[in-house]
PDB file of C-alpha atoms in Angstrom:
ATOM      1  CA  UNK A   1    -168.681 123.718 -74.676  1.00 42.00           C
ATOM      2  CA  UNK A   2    -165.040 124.024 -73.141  1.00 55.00           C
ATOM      3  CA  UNK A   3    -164.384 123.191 -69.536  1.00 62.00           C
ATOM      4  CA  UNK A   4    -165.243 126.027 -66.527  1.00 57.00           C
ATOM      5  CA  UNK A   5    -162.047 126.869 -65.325  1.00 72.00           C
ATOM      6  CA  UNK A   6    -162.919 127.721 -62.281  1.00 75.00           C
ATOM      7  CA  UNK A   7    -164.861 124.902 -60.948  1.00 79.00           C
ATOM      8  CA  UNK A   8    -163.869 121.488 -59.396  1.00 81.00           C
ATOM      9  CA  UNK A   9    -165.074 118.350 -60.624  1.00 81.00           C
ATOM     10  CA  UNK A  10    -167.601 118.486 -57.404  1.00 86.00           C
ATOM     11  CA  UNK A  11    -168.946 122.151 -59.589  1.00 82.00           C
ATOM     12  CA  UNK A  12    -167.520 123.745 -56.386  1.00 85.00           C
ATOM     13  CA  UNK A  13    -165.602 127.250 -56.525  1.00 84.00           C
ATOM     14  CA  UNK A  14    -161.873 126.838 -56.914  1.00 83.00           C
ATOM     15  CA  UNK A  15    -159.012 129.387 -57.523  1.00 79.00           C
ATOM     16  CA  UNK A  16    -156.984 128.252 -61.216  1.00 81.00           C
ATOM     17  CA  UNK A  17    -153.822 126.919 -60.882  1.00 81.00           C
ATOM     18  CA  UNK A  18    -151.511 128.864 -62.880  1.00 83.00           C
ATOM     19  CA  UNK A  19    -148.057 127.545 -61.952  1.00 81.00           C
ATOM     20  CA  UNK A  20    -147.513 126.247 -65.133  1.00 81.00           C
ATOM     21  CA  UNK A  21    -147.905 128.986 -67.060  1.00 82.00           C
ATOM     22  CA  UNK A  22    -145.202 131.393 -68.351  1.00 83.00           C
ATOM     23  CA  UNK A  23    -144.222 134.846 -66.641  1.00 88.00           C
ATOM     24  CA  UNK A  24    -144.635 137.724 -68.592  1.00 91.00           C
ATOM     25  CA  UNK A  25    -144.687 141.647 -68.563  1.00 95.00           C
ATOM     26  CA  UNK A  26    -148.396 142.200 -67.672  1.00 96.00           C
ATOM     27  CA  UNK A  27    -149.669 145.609 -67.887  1.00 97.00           C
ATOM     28  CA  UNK A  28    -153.582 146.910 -67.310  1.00 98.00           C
ATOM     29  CA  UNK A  29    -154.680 150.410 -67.813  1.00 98.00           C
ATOM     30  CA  UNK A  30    -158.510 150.440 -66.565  1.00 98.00           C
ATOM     31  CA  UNK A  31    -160.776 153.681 -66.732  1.00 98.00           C
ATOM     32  CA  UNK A  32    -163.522 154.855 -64.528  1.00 98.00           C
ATOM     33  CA  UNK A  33    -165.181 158.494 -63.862  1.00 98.00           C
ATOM     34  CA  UNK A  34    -167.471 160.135 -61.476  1.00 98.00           C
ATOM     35  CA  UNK A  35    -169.414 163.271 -62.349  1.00 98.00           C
ATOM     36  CA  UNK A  36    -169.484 166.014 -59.883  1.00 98.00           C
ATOM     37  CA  UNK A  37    -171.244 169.364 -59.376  1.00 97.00           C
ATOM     38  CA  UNK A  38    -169.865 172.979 -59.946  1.00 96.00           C
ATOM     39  CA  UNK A  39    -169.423 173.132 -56.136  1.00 97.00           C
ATOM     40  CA  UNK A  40    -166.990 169.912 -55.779  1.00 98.00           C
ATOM     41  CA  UNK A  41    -165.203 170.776 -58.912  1.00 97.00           C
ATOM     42  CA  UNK A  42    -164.289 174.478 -57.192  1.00 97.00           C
ATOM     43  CA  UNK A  43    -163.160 172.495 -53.633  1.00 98.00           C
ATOM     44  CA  UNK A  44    -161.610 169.633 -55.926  1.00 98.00           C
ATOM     45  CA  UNK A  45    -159.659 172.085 -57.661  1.00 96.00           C
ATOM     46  CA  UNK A  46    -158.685 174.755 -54.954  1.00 97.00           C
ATOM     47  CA  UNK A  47    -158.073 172.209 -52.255  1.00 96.00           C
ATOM     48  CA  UNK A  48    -160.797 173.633 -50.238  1.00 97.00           C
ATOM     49  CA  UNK A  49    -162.386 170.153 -49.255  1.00 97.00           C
ATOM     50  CA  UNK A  50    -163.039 170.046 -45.654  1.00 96.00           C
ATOM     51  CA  UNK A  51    -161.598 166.436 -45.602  1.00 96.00           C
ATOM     52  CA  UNK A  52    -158.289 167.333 -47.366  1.00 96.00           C
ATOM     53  CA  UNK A  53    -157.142 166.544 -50.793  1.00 97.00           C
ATOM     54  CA  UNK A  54    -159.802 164.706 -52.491  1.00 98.00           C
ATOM     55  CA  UNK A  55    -157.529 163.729 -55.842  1.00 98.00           C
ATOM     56  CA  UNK A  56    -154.628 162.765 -53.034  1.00 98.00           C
ATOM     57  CA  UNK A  57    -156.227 160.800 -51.111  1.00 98.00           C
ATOM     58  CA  UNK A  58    -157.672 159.224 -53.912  1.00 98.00           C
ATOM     59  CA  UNK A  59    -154.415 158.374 -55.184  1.00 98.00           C
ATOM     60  CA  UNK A  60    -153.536 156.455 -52.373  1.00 98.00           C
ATOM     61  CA  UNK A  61    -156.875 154.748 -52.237  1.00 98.00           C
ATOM     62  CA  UNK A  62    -155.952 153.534 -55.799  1.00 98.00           C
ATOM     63  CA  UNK A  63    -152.859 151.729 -55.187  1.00 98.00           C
ATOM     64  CA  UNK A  64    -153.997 150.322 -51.564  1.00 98.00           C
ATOM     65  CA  UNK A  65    -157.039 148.994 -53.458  1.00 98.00           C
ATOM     66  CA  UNK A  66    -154.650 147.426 -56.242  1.00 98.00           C
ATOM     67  CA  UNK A  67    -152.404 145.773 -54.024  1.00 98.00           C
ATOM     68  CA  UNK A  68    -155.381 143.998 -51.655  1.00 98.00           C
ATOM     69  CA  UNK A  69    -157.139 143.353 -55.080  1.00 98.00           C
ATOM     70  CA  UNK A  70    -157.625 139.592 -53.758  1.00 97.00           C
ATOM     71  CA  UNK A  71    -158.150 140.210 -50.715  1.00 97.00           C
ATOM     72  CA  UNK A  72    -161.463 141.537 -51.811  1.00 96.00           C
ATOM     73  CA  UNK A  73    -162.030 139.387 -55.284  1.00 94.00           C
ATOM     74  CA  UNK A  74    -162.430 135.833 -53.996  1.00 91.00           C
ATOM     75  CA  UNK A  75    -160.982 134.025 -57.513  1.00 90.00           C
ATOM     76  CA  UNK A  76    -158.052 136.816 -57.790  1.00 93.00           C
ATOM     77  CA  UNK A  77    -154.652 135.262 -57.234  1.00 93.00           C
ATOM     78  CA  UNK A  78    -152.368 137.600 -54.960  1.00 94.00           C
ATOM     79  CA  UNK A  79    -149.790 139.311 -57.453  1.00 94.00           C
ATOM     80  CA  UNK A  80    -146.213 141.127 -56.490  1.00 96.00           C
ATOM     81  CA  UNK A  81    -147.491 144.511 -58.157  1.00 98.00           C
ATOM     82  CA  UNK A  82    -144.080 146.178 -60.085  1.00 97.00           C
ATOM     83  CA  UNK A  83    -146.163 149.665 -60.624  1.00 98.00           C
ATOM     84  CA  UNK A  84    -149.093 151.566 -60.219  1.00 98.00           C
ATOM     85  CA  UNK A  85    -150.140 155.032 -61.671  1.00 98.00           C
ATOM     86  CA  UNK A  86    -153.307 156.599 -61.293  1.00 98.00           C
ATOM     87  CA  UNK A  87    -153.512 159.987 -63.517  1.00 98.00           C
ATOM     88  CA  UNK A  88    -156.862 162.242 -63.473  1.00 98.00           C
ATOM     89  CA  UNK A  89    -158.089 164.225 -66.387  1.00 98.00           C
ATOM     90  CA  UNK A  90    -161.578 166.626 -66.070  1.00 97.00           C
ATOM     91  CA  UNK A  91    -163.926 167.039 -68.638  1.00 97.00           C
ATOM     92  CA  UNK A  92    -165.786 170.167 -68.411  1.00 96.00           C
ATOM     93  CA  UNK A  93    -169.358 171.491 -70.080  1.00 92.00           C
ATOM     94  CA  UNK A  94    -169.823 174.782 -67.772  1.00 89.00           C
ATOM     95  CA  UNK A  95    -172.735 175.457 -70.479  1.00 89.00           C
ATOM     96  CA  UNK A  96    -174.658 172.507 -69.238  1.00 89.00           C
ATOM     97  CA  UNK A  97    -172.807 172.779 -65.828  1.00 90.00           C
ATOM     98  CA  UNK A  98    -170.975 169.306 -66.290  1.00 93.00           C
ATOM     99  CA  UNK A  99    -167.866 168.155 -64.505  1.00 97.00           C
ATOM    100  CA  UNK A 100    -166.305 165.320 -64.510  1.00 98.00           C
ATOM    101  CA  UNK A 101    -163.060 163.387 -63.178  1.00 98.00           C
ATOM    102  CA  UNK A 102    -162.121 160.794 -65.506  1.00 98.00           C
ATOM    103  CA  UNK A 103    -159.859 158.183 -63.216  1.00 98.00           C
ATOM    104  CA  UNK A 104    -156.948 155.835 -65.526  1.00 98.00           C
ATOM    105  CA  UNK A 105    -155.027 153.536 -63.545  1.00 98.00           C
ATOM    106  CA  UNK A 106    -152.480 151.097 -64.828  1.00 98.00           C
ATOM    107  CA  UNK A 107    -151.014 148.717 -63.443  1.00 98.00           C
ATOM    108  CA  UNK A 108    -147.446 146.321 -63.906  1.00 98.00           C
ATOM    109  CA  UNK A 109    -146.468 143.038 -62.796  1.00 97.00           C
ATOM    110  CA  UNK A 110    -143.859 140.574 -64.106  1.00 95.00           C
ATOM    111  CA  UNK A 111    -145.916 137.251 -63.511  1.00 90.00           C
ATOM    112  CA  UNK A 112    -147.932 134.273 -64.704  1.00 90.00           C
ATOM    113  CA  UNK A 113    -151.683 135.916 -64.911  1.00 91.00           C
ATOM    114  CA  UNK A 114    -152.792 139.338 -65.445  1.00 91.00           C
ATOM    115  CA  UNK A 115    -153.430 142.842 -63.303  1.00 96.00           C
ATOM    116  CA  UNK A 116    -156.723 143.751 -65.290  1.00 97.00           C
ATOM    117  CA  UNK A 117    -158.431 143.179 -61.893  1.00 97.00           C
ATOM    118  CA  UNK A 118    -156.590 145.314 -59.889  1.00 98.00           C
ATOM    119  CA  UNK A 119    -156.636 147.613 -62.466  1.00 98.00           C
ATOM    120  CA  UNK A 120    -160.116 147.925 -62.123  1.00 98.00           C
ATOM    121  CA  UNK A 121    -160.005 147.771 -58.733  1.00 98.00           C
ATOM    122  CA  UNK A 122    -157.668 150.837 -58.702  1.00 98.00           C
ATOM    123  CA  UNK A 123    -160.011 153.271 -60.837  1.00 98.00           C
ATOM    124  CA  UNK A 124    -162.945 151.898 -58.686  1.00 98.00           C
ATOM    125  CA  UNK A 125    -161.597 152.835 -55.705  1.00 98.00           C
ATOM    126  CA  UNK A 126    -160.364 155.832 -56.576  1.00 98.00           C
ATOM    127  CA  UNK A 127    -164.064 157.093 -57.750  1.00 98.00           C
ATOM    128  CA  UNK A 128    -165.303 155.558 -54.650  1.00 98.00           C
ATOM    129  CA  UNK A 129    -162.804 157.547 -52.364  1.00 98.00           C
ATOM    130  CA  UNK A 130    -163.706 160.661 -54.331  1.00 98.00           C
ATOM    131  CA  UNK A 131    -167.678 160.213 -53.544  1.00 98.00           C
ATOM    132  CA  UNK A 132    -166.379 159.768 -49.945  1.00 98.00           C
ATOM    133  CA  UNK A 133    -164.682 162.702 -49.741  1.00 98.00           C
ATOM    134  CA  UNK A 134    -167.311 164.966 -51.194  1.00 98.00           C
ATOM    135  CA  UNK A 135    -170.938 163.148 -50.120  1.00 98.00           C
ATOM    136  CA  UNK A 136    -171.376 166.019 -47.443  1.00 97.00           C
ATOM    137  CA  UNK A 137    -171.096 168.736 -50.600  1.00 97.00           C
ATOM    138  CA  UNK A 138    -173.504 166.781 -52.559  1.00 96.00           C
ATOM    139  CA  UNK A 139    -174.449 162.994 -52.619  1.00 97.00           C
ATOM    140  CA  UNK A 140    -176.197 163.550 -56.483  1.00 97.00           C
ATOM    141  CA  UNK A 141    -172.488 161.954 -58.054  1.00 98.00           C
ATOM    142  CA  UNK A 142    -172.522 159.545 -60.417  1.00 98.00           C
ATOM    143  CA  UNK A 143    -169.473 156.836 -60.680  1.00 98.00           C
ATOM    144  CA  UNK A 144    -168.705 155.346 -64.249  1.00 97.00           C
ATOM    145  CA  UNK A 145    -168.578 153.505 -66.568  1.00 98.00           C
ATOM    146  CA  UNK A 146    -165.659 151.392 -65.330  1.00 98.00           C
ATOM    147  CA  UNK A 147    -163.740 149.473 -67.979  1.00 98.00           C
ATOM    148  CA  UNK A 148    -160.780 147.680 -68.942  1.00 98.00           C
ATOM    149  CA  UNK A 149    -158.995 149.971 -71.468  1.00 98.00           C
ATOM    150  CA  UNK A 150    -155.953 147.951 -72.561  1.00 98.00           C
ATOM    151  CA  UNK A 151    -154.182 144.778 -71.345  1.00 97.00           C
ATOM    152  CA  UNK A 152    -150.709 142.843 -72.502  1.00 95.00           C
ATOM    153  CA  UNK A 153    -148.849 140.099 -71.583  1.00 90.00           C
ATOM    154  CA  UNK A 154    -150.350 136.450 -70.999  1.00 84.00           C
ATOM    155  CA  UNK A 155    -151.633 133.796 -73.395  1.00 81.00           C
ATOM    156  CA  UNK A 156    -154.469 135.176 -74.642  1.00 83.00           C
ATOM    157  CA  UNK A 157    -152.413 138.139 -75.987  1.00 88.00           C
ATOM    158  CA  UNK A 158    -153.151 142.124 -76.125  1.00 94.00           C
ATOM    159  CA  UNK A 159    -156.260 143.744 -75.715  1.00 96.00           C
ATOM    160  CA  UNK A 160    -157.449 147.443 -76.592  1.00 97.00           C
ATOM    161  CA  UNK A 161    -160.918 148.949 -76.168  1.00 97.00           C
ATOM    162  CA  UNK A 162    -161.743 151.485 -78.914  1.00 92.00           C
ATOM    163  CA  UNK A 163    -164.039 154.178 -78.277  1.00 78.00           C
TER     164      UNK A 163
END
């Protein structure tokens, strides 16, 4: 069995050292979703949400939630972010009154470990600010999956989820 990284000899918690390792491009794209009704889809989509712009605010939630990714993730090292794009794209059933937001954030850095985490974080947070924004239309929302969708850069090399 190979050695826990990220334990101490005393099997205590530790954050891994990475400052030998090489910078490199990283990018993360992670996806997540929530499923609204026909009612938030209509206020979603005419800006009629009585707390403002539900996909803006969002949006912002996204890349605040990125950059404090370990401030909330105890083992994630803190990472000078280079980018950070969160794009929404609806998938609608109105025959079996379906709706829903599907959330892809990616995010760059130029360092010596990976972003999938605040990738993750991102799309998270953005499906989290959504439910916020709408719970007083209907609290019956469902949020994910949530998944890593693609990842380059490091030592362990590329990664791509097919679906």
């Amino acid at each position: 069995m190979s050695k826990l990284t990220h334990f101490n000899e005393q099997g205590r918690a530790k954050m891994v050292d990475v400052s030998s390792k090489k910078e490199t491009l990283r990018i993360a794209i992670a996806k997540s979703s929530i499923i609204v009704n026909e009612e938030i889809h209509a206020q979603i989509k005419e800006g009629t949400n009585k707390k403002g712009d539900v996909l803006g605010v969002a949006q912002i939630a996204a890349v605040m939630a990125a950059k404090n990714t370990a401030t909330i993730i105890p083992m994630c090292h803190p990472l000078p972010l280079t980018g950070i794009d969160v794009r929404y794209d609806w998938l609608i059933d109105r025959e079996h009154n379906h709706f829903e937001i599907i959330i892809h954030a990616e995010v760059k850095t130029k360092g010596v470990t990976g972003v999938e985490m605040e990738a993750l974080t991102a799309a998270s947070a953005a499906a989290l600010t959504i439910y916020d924004m709408c719970k007083a239309v209907g609290k019956e929302m469902v949020i994910g999956p949530t998944m890593l969708m693609k990842k380059t850069g490091g030592k362990n090399g590329d990664y791509e989820r097919h679906e």
